[in-house]
Short mmCIF file of C-alpha atoms in Angstrom, two decimals:
data_model
loop_
_atom_site.label_atom_id
_atom_site.label_comp_id
_atom_site.label_asym_id
_atom_site.label_seq_id
_atom_site.Cartn_x
_atom_site.Cartn_y
_atom_site.Cartn_z
CA MET A 1 -38.78 25.96 45.55
CA ASN A 2 -41.09 25.57 42.77
CA VAL A 3 -39.13 28.17 41.07
CA ARG A 4 -35.88 26.30 41.72
CA VAL A 5 -37.23 23.05 40.40
CA GLN A 6 -38.59 24.46 37.26
CA ALA A 7 -35.35 26.06 36.46
CA HIS A 8 -33.70 22.61 37.23
CA ALA A 9 -36.50 20.79 34.90
CA GLY A 10 -35.89 23.26 32.25
CA THR A 11 -31.99 22.84 32.00
CA ARG A 12 -30.97 20.73 29.50
CA VAL A 13 -27.52 19.07 28.81
CA GLN A 14 -26.71 19.16 25.05
CA PRO A 15 -25.67 15.79 23.84
CA SER A 16 -22.29 15.06 22.27
CA ARG A 17 -22.50 14.93 18.63
CA GLY A 18 -19.74 13.82 15.87
CA TRP A 19 -16.51 13.43 17.23
CA TRP A 20 -16.58 15.82 20.25
CA PRO A 21 -17.83 15.48 23.63
CA ALA A 22 -19.94 18.53 24.49
CA ARG A 23 -17.32 19.62 27.19
CA TRP A 24 -15.00 19.81 24.28
CA SER A 25 -16.77 22.23 22.58
CA THR A 26 -14.38 24.17 20.34
CA PRO A 27 -14.37 25.37 16.87
CA LEU A 28 -13.22 21.92 15.72
CA SER A 29 -16.50 20.52 16.80
CA ARG A 30 -18.20 22.36 13.95
CA LEU A 31 -16.07 19.93 11.44
CA ALA A 32 -18.05 16.76 12.72
CA SER A 33 -20.77 17.25 9.74
CA LEU A 34 -17.81 17.76 7.21
CA ALA A 35 -16.23 14.79 8.65
CA LEU A 36 -19.32 12.56 7.98
CA LEU A 37 -19.44 13.86 4.26
CA ALA A 38 -15.47 13.36 3.98
CA GLU A 39 -16.16 9.76 4.97
CA TRP A 40 -18.79 8.92 2.66
CA LEU A 41 -16.66 10.72 -0.19
CA VAL A 42 -13.90 8.15 0.91
CA LEU A 43 -16.56 5.23 0.67
CA ALA A 44 -17.70 6.27 -2.59
CA CYS A 45 -14.06 6.22 -3.88
CA VAL A 46 -13.22 2.98 -2.47
CA ALA A 47 -16.26 1.42 -3.93
CA LEU A 48 -15.85 3.16 -7.19
CA VAL A 49 -12.09 1.62 -7.48
CA ALA A 50 -13.01 -1.73 -6.19
CA LEU A 51 -15.22 -2.31 -9.42
CA ASP A 52 -12.23 -1.72 -11.58
CA SER A 53 -12.17 -4.42 -14.28
CA ALA A 54 -8.33 -5.34 -13.24
CA LEU A 55 -9.17 -6.04 -9.77
CA GLY A 56 -9.22 -9.96 -9.07
CA TRP A 57 -12.32 -11.40 -7.59
CA ILE A 58 -10.60 -11.48 -4.31
CA GLY A 59 -9.15 -8.12 -4.08
CA ARG A 60 -12.87 -6.80 -5.27
CA ALA A 61 -14.30 -8.98 -2.37
CA VAL A 62 -12.07 -7.27 0.06
CA PHE A 63 -12.50 -3.64 -1.14
CA LEU A 64 -16.21 -3.76 -1.28
CA LEU A 65 -16.61 -5.55 2.24
CA ALA A 66 -14.22 -2.77 3.66
CA ALA A 67 -16.71 -0.13 2.22
CA GLY A 68 -19.61 -2.09 3.44
CA ILE A 69 -17.86 -2.12 7.18
CA GLY A 70 -17.05 1.49 6.72
CA ALA A 71 -20.38 2.66 5.82
CA VAL A 72 -22.04 0.91 8.79
CA GLY A 73 -19.15 2.49 11.08
CA ALA A 74 -19.97 5.98 9.35
CA VAL A 75 -23.93 5.74 10.14
CA GLY A 76 -23.25 4.47 13.80
CA ALA A 77 -20.36 6.66 14.50
CA ALA A 78 -22.41 9.67 15.63
CA ARG A 79 -24.18 7.28 18.39
CA ARG A 80 -21.08 5.87 19.66
CA ARG A 81 -18.26 6.98 21.95
CA PRO A 82 -15.88 9.54 20.75
CA SER A 83 -13.26 6.91 20.83
CA GLY A 84 -15.33 4.93 18.28
CA ARG A 85 -15.73 7.66 16.17
CA ALA A 86 -12.02 8.20 16.15
CA LEU A 87 -11.12 4.82 15.39
CA THR A 88 -13.57 5.20 12.71
CA ALA A 89 -11.99 8.27 11.25
CA ILE A 90 -8.68 6.91 11.52
CA GLY A 91 -9.23 3.92 9.63
CA LEU A 92 -11.54 5.26 6.85
CA GLY A 93 -8.97 7.64 6.58
CA SER A 94 -6.20 5.41 6.15
CA MET A 95 -8.13 3.47 3.38
CA GLY A 96 -9.32 6.54 1.36
CA PHE A 97 -5.60 7.91 1.44
CA ILE A 98 -3.98 4.56 0.30
CA VAL A 99 -7.01 4.15 -2.68
CA GLY A 100 -7.19 7.78 -3.51
CA VAL A 101 -3.30 8.53 -3.85
CA GLY A 102 -2.50 5.16 -5.39
CA TYR A 103 -5.38 5.42 -8.01
CA GLY A 104 -5.36 8.90 -8.62
CA ILE A 105 -2.00 9.88 -9.06
CA PRO A 106 -1.39 7.57 -12.08
CA ARG A 107 -4.46 8.95 -13.69
CA VAL A 108 -3.29 12.32 -13.44
CA VAL A 109 0.16 11.39 -14.68
CA GLU A 110 -1.67 9.94 -17.99
CA GLY A 111 -4.04 12.84 -18.32
CA SER A 112 -7.04 11.03 -17.40
CA TRP A 113 -8.38 13.76 -15.18
CA TRP A 114 -12.09 12.81 -15.12
CA LEU A 115 -11.08 9.44 -13.38
CA SER A 116 -8.93 11.26 -10.93
CA ILE A 117 -11.26 13.60 -9.53
CA VAL A 118 -12.87 11.46 -6.92
CA PRO A 119 -9.75 9.61 -5.69
CA LEU A 120 -7.85 12.89 -5.28
CA ALA A 121 -10.74 14.32 -3.39
CA ALA A 122 -11.02 11.29 -0.99
CA ALA A 123 -7.09 11.51 -0.44
CA VAL A 124 -7.40 15.21 0.65
CA ALA A 125 -10.50 14.37 2.84
CA SER A 126 -8.77 11.40 4.19
CA LEU A 127 -6.15 13.50 5.52
CA GLY A 128 -8.53 15.81 7.42
CA LEU A 129 -10.03 12.20 8.86
CA MET A 130 -7.02 11.05 10.15
CA ALA A 131 -5.77 14.25 11.51
CA GLY A 132 -9.20 14.73 13.14
CA GLY A 133 -9.35 11.28 14.68
CA GLY A 134 -5.84 11.20 15.75
CA LEU A 135 -6.43 14.38 17.51
CA VAL A 136 -9.57 13.14 19.19
CA ALA A 137 -7.65 10.25 20.17
CA ILE A 138 -4.75 12.10 21.58
CA ARG A 139 -7.18 14.26 23.74
CA MET A 140 -8.84 10.96 25.03
CA MET A 141 -5.64 9.68 26.26
CA ARG A 142 -4.49 10.27 29.86
CA GLY A 143 -1.00 10.78 31.40
CA PRO A 144 2.15 9.03 29.96
CA LEU A 145 -0.41 7.22 27.07
CA LYS A 146 -0.01 10.36 25.28
CA LEU A 147 3.53 9.42 24.64
CA LEU A 148 2.53 6.52 22.45
CA ALA A 149 0.67 8.90 20.10
CA LEU A 150 3.81 9.59 17.62
CA PRO A 151 5.17 6.24 17.85
CA VAL A 152 1.77 4.82 16.64
CA ALA A 153 1.28 7.63 13.94
CA LEU A 154 4.87 6.79 12.68
CA ALA A 155 4.24 2.97 12.67
CA LEU A 156 0.86 3.57 10.48
CA ALA A 157 2.55 5.78 8.06
CA GLN A 158 5.58 3.27 7.73
CA PHE A 159 3.67 0.06 7.90
CA VAL A 160 0.29 0.82 6.26
CA LEU A 161 0.07 3.98 4.38
CA LEU A 162 3.25 3.84 2.56
CA PRO A 163 3.27 0.24 1.34
CA GLY A 164 -0.54 0.36 0.63
CA THR A 165 -0.12 3.32 -1.57
CA THR A 166 3.12 2.23 -3.33
CA GLY A 167 1.04 -1.18 -3.63
CA THR A 168 -1.84 0.41 -5.35
CA LEU A 169 0.23 2.55 -7.44
CA GLY A 170 2.39 -0.39 -8.55
CA ALA A 171 -0.88 -2.19 -9.62
CA HIS A 172 -2.46 0.51 -11.41
CA GLY A 173 0.56 2.34 -12.84
CA ALA A 174 0.38 5.28 -15.26
CA ARG A 175 0.45 4.25 -18.94
CA SER A 176 3.33 5.55 -20.75
CA PRO A 177 2.76 6.70 -24.24
CA LEU A 178 5.06 5.99 -27.23
CA ALA A 179 7.63 8.56 -27.80
CA ALA A 180 10.02 7.20 -30.54
CA PRO A 181 9.67 6.92 -34.33
CA LEU A 182 9.23 3.66 -36.53
CA PRO A 183 12.91 1.98 -36.64
CA SER A 184 13.95 1.57 -40.11
CA GLY A 185 12.87 -1.61 -41.72
CA ALA A 186 10.27 -2.12 -38.83
CA GLU A 187 6.41 -2.56 -39.21
CA GLU A 188 3.66 -2.17 -36.48
CA VAL A 189 2.17 -5.34 -35.46
CA ARG A 190 -0.42 -6.49 -32.71
CA ILE A 191 -0.18 -9.74 -30.56
CA VAL A 192 -3.12 -11.12 -28.72
CA ALA A 193 -2.36 -12.98 -25.55
CA ASP A 194 -4.10 -15.83 -24.52
CA ASP A 195 -6.57 -13.58 -22.11
CA GLY A 196 -7.57 -11.45 -25.18
CA VAL A 197 -5.08 -8.43 -24.26
CA ALA A 198 -3.60 -6.95 -27.56
CA LEU A 199 0.03 -5.93 -27.46
CA GLY A 200 1.73 -3.51 -29.51
CA ALA A 201 4.98 -4.25 -31.09
CA TRP A 202 7.66 -3.75 -33.87
CA TYR A 203 8.57 -6.37 -35.84
CA ILE A 204 11.84 -5.98 -37.86
CA PRO A 205 12.72 -9.16 -40.14
CA GLY A 206 16.53 -10.56 -40.18
CA THR A 207 18.66 -12.44 -41.84
CA ASN A 208 20.02 -15.21 -39.88
CA GLY A 209 17.07 -17.32 -39.01
CA ALA A 210 17.24 -16.48 -35.08
CA ALA A 211 14.86 -14.04 -33.54
CA VAL A 212 14.79 -12.14 -30.21
CA VAL A 213 11.90 -10.33 -28.45
CA ILE A 214 12.61 -7.06 -26.36
CA LEU A 215 10.99 -6.63 -23.30
CA PRO A 216 11.03 -2.98 -21.52
CA GLY A 217 11.32 -2.20 -17.95
CA ALA A 218 8.56 -0.95 -15.64
CA GLY A 219 6.16 1.43 -17.04
CA GLY A 220 7.90 0.98 -20.40
CA ASN A 221 7.14 0.63 -23.98
CA ARG A 222 9.12 -0.01 -26.82
CA SER A 223 10.21 3.57 -27.19
CA HIS A 224 12.70 2.84 -24.61
CA THR A 225 14.03 0.06 -25.98
CA TYR A 226 14.56 1.73 -29.54
CA ASP A 227 18.25 1.58 -29.23
CA HIS A 228 18.19 -2.15 -28.03
CA ALA A 229 15.88 -3.18 -31.16
CA ARG A 230 18.16 -1.51 -33.57
CA ALA A 231 21.28 -2.90 -32.38
CA ILE A 232 20.13 -6.28 -32.21
CA ALA A 233 18.69 -5.82 -35.58
CA ALA A 234 22.10 -4.79 -36.90
CA LEU A 235 23.56 -8.14 -35.92
CA GLY A 236 20.99 -9.83 -38.34
CA TYR A 237 18.45 -11.13 -35.76
CA THR A 238 14.73 -10.66 -36.31
CA VAL A 239 13.48 -8.31 -33.61
CA LEU A 240 10.05 -8.09 -32.08
CA SER A 241 10.28 -5.11 -29.60
CA VAL A 242 7.14 -5.21 -27.39
CA ASP A 243 5.09 -2.78 -25.44
CA ALA A 244 4.83 -3.72 -21.60
CA ARG A 245 1.06 -4.56 -20.84
CA GLY A 246 -0.80 -1.26 -19.98
CA ASN A 247 1.55 0.79 -21.76
CA GLY A 248 2.34 2.41 -25.24
CA ASP A 249 -0.30 0.45 -27.61
CA SER A 250 -0.73 -2.52 -25.54
CA GLY A 251 -4.16 -3.12 -23.63
CA GLY A 252 -4.61 -4.12 -20.29
CA VAL A 253 -3.32 -2.54 -16.72
CA ASN A 254 0.05 -1.40 -16.04
CA ASN A 255 1.43 -3.68 -13.23
CA ILE A 256 5.08 -2.31 -12.56
CA TRP A 257 6.27 -5.71 -11.50
CA GLY A 258 4.76 -7.36 -14.74
CA TRP A 259 2.88 -10.33 -13.37
CA GLU A 260 1.32 -11.03 -16.70
CA GLY A 261 4.88 -11.57 -18.11
CA ASP A 262 4.57 -15.10 -18.77
CA ARG A 263 1.54 -15.06 -20.91
CA ASP A 264 2.75 -12.00 -22.90
CA ILE A 265 6.09 -13.55 -23.69
CA ASP A 266 4.51 -16.73 -24.65
CA ALA A 267 2.13 -14.69 -27.21
CA ALA A 268 5.20 -13.06 -28.61
CA VAL A 269 7.14 -16.37 -29.04
CA ALA A 270 4.23 -18.12 -30.34
CA TRP A 271 3.69 -15.23 -32.95
CA LEU A 272 7.42 -14.99 -34.17
CA ARG A 273 7.38 -18.97 -34.62
CA THR A 274 4.71 -18.05 -37.57
CA ARG A 275 6.96 -15.74 -39.32
CA PRO A 276 8.74 -16.79 -42.48
CA GLY A 277 12.59 -17.51 -41.86
CA VAL A 278 12.35 -17.79 -38.27
CA ASP A 279 13.79 -21.03 -36.79
CA ALA A 280 11.26 -22.03 -34.04
CA TRP A 281 14.40 -23.27 -31.96
CA ARG A 282 16.54 -20.31 -32.31
CA ILE A 283 14.32 -17.55 -30.25
CA GLY A 284 15.94 -15.50 -27.58
CA LEU A 285 14.73 -13.00 -24.79
CA VAL A 286 16.40 -9.53 -24.15
CA GLY A 287 14.98 -7.69 -20.97
CA LEU A 288 15.58 -4.47 -19.04
CA SER A 289 14.90 -4.55 -15.66
CA MET A 290 11.24 -5.56 -14.94
CA GLY A 291 11.62 -7.39 -18.72
CA GLY A 292 14.93 -9.05 -17.62
CA GLU A 293 12.98 -10.26 -14.47
CA GLN A 294 10.08 -11.30 -16.53
CA ALA A 295 12.32 -13.32 -19.07
CA ILE A 296 14.31 -15.37 -16.23
CA THR A 297 10.74 -15.97 -14.55
CA PHE A 298 9.54 -17.37 -18.08
CA VAL A 299 12.58 -19.59 -18.83
CA GLY A 300 12.33 -20.97 -15.30
CA ARG A 301 8.90 -22.30 -15.79
CA THR A 302 8.98 -23.16 -19.33
CA HIS A 303 11.57 -23.87 -22.35
CA GLY A 304 9.89 -22.08 -25.33
CA VAL A 305 13.13 -20.11 -25.73
CA HIS A 306 16.97 -20.87 -25.88
CA ALA A 307 18.86 -17.71 -24.86
CA VAL A 308 18.20 -14.82 -22.11
CA VAL A 309 19.80 -11.67 -21.64
CA SER A 310 18.68 -9.58 -18.62
CA GLU A 311 19.84 -6.49 -17.57
CA GLY A 312 19.06 -4.69 -14.28
CA VAL A 313 17.59 -7.37 -12.33
CA GLU A 314 16.84 -6.52 -8.84
CA ALA A 315 13.57 -8.02 -6.94
CA ARG A 316 9.95 -8.74 -7.71
CA MET A 317 8.66 -10.79 -4.89
CA PRO A 318 9.62 -10.35 -1.00
CA ALA A 319 11.93 -13.31 -1.05
CA ASP A 320 13.97 -11.39 -3.52
CA THR A 321 14.84 -8.78 -0.85
CA TRP A 322 17.01 -11.09 0.96
CA TYR A 323 20.27 -8.92 0.17
CA VAL A 324 18.77 -5.86 2.33
CA ALA A 325 20.69 -5.08 5.30
CA ASP A 326 19.99 -7.15 8.70
CA GLY A 327 18.86 -5.59 11.84
CA VAL A 328 16.19 -3.14 12.54
CA ARG A 329 16.70 -1.59 9.06
CA GLY A 330 16.42 -4.63 6.99
CA TRP A 331 13.38 -6.05 9.07
CA THR A 332 11.72 -2.62 8.59
CA GLU A 333 12.49 -2.78 4.68
CA ARG A 334 11.35 -6.40 4.18
CA THR A 335 8.14 -5.72 6.26
CA VAL A 336 7.21 -2.61 4.12
CA ALA A 337 7.93 -4.49 0.79
CA ALA A 338 5.93 -7.63 2.01
CA VAL A 339 2.97 -5.49 2.76
CA MET A 340 3.06 -3.54 -0.50
CA TRP A 341 3.22 -6.94 -2.54
CA ALA A 342 0.18 -8.07 -0.59
CA VAL A 343 -1.72 -4.91 -1.48
CA ALA A 344 -0.63 -5.14 -4.82
CA ASP A 345 -1.84 -8.93 -5.03
CA LEU A 346 -5.41 -7.82 -3.81
CA TRP A 347 -5.53 -5.18 -7.04
CA THR A 348 -5.02 -7.86 -9.52
CA ALA A 349 -6.13 -11.16 -10.83
CA ALA A 350 -2.93 -12.23 -11.83
CA SER A 351 -0.87 -14.76 -9.64
CA PRO A 352 2.57 -13.36 -8.06
CA PRO A 353 5.50 -14.84 -9.86
CA PRO A 354 8.10 -17.15 -7.78
CA SER A 355 11.12 -15.74 -6.63
CA LEU A 356 14.17 -15.22 -8.78
CA ARG A 357 16.12 -17.72 -6.93
CA GLU A 358 13.41 -20.36 -7.83
CA SER A 359 13.26 -19.18 -11.39
CA ALA A 360 17.02 -19.55 -11.41
CA ALA A 361 16.86 -23.05 -10.22
CA GLY A 362 14.72 -23.94 -13.13
CA LEU A 363 16.60 -22.95 -16.06
CA ARG A 364 17.63 -26.66 -17.00
CA GLY A 365 20.31 -25.71 -19.48
CA THR A 366 19.23 -22.34 -21.01
CA PRO A 367 22.08 -20.09 -21.21
CA VAL A 368 21.28 -16.47 -19.45
CA LEU A 369 23.72 -13.48 -19.62
CA LEU A 370 23.02 -11.16 -16.64
CA ILE A 371 24.30 -7.39 -16.89
CA ALA A 372 24.56 -5.89 -13.79
CA ALA A 373 25.12 -1.98 -13.03
CA ASP A 374 27.17 -0.79 -10.04
CA ALA A 375 24.51 -0.74 -7.78
CA PRO A 376 25.15 -2.82 -4.65
CA ASP A 377 21.55 -4.54 -5.09
CA GLU A 378 22.03 -5.55 -8.69
CA ARG A 379 25.73 -6.68 -8.23
CA ALA A 380 24.51 -8.99 -5.19
CA VAL A 381 21.55 -10.55 -7.12
CA ALA A 382 23.70 -11.04 -10.11
CA ILE A 383 26.46 -13.02 -7.87
CA ASP A 384 23.72 -15.01 -6.07
CA LEU A 385 21.90 -15.96 -9.08
CA ALA A 386 24.85 -17.11 -10.95
CA ALA A 387 26.24 -19.01 -7.87
CA ARG A 388 22.88 -21.03 -8.06
CA ALA A 389 22.78 -21.83 -11.77
CA PRO A 390 25.72 -22.77 -13.87
CA GLU A 391 23.71 -21.60 -17.02
CA ILE A 392 24.15 -17.74 -16.08
CA GLU A 393 27.01 -15.65 -16.69
CA VAL A 394 27.45 -12.24 -15.53
CA TRP A 395 28.87 -9.04 -17.25
CA GLN A 396 29.41 -6.69 -14.25
CA THR A 397 29.71 -3.21 -15.88
CA SER A 398 31.72 -0.48 -14.17
CA GLY A 399 30.55 3.26 -14.18
CA VAL A 400 27.04 2.34 -15.70
CA GLY A 401 23.90 3.10 -14.05
CA HIS A 402 20.46 0.93 -14.02
CA THR A 403 20.12 -0.40 -17.69
CA GLN A 404 22.62 2.03 -19.11
CA ALA A 405 25.14 -0.56 -20.31
CA LEU A 406 24.43 0.22 -24.04
CA ALA A 407 24.02 3.99 -23.67
CA VAL A 408 27.32 4.17 -21.82
CA ARG A 409 29.31 1.35 -23.38
CA PRO A 410 27.60 0.92 -26.99
CA GLU A 411 30.64 -1.20 -28.61
CA GLU A 412 31.08 -3.44 -25.57
CA TRP A 413 27.35 -3.91 -25.12
CA ARG A 414 26.97 -4.91 -29.07
CA ALA A 415 30.03 -7.11 -28.66
CA ARG A 416 29.16 -9.12 -25.66
CA VAL A 417 25.55 -9.27 -26.38
CA GLY A 418 25.92 -10.49 -29.94
CA ALA A 419 28.75 -12.97 -29.02
CA PHE A 420 26.49 -14.58 -26.36
CA LEU A 421 23.57 -14.77 -28.78
CA ASP A 422 25.46 -16.26 -31.46
CA ARG A 423 26.71 -18.92 -29.12
CA ALA A 424 23.50 -19.72 -27.83
CA LEU A 425 21.31 -19.34 -30.94
CA LEU A 426 23.42 -19.64 -33.99
CA ASP A 427 25.84 -22.34 -32.84
CA ARG A 428 23.19 -25.06 -31.88
#
């Protein structure tokens, strides 16, 4: 009897540690300590990126709060039930993947390896956290509930990881370097926006008293509008070809939707008005893709320019995705876009711009030439905006890709754009 009691008293059940209950003792249980290290790596990445100077105060507060909550969860996870540990791992893994990939990949593209080490390491660790947490959650499910695992995983990827990562990428895009020589007759200039950000530009003096600001597309700089600058300068116009913010020689952060466009265009127009031989009432804008959308937004809010040529206009806010198909596919695409732009809004202090439809309603007499490619979205947007504003005329190209009208149809581009600018700026 005494021996039996002693044996029973000396038997000690090992407590559960980490993710795994003792009864699930497998080789995976040895990864619990690595999972904790991964969590702290993710938290360090989130906290580091949250202190980025481009982050608005709301976004900084949200990310730091998320890091704080995650830290509390990581500290207390070992003492909680496996279900709580699994949810902590999935939540931190999702956050770490979004921030790690969205911030780290652009740094690799632009060659800033030292800035990418922690985010990319956190992204890899996050994959392990999500996989481990998901495996634990599946093993804890009973019966038919296991059938929910795949739909939940797909929903997480579709509506959280994908738009969250693209929103982060878009708000911290990689800087594109200059890749074109100085055009003949041009000079390098720098223009300072009202928030102190310096913008790189080429200035080509003209002969007819009118001037044009050229705006590149998302992630672009004046190298990408080199041919446009030469073509417009050959028509006698003064040209100011500007690097997009965060690209080329411009300061600031590359937001691929150009949410700082108003202040950059305003600075460029104000600078042109001080140039000798430029009539302040004969200034226009020529924008490609994002630059074209910036131009429409600018003239919809202010009236400092008197002509706009926008090529490749598509969408820059959720309200601009009205042309997406109806049904489940349309709902999915619009939801993903809304989440993406909501995440991007957290990453930047800039305010999201109005929709293109709102901007078109504010033109009030400013003539706009929309150049649309064969793509159905460009065609639909151009027709819709023209129907809403009599100031808009559309050149619907054929056999031309996105923003490729000058490259594919150079003579027609020069003739159409030149005639439009002449009517809007010279015949005033």
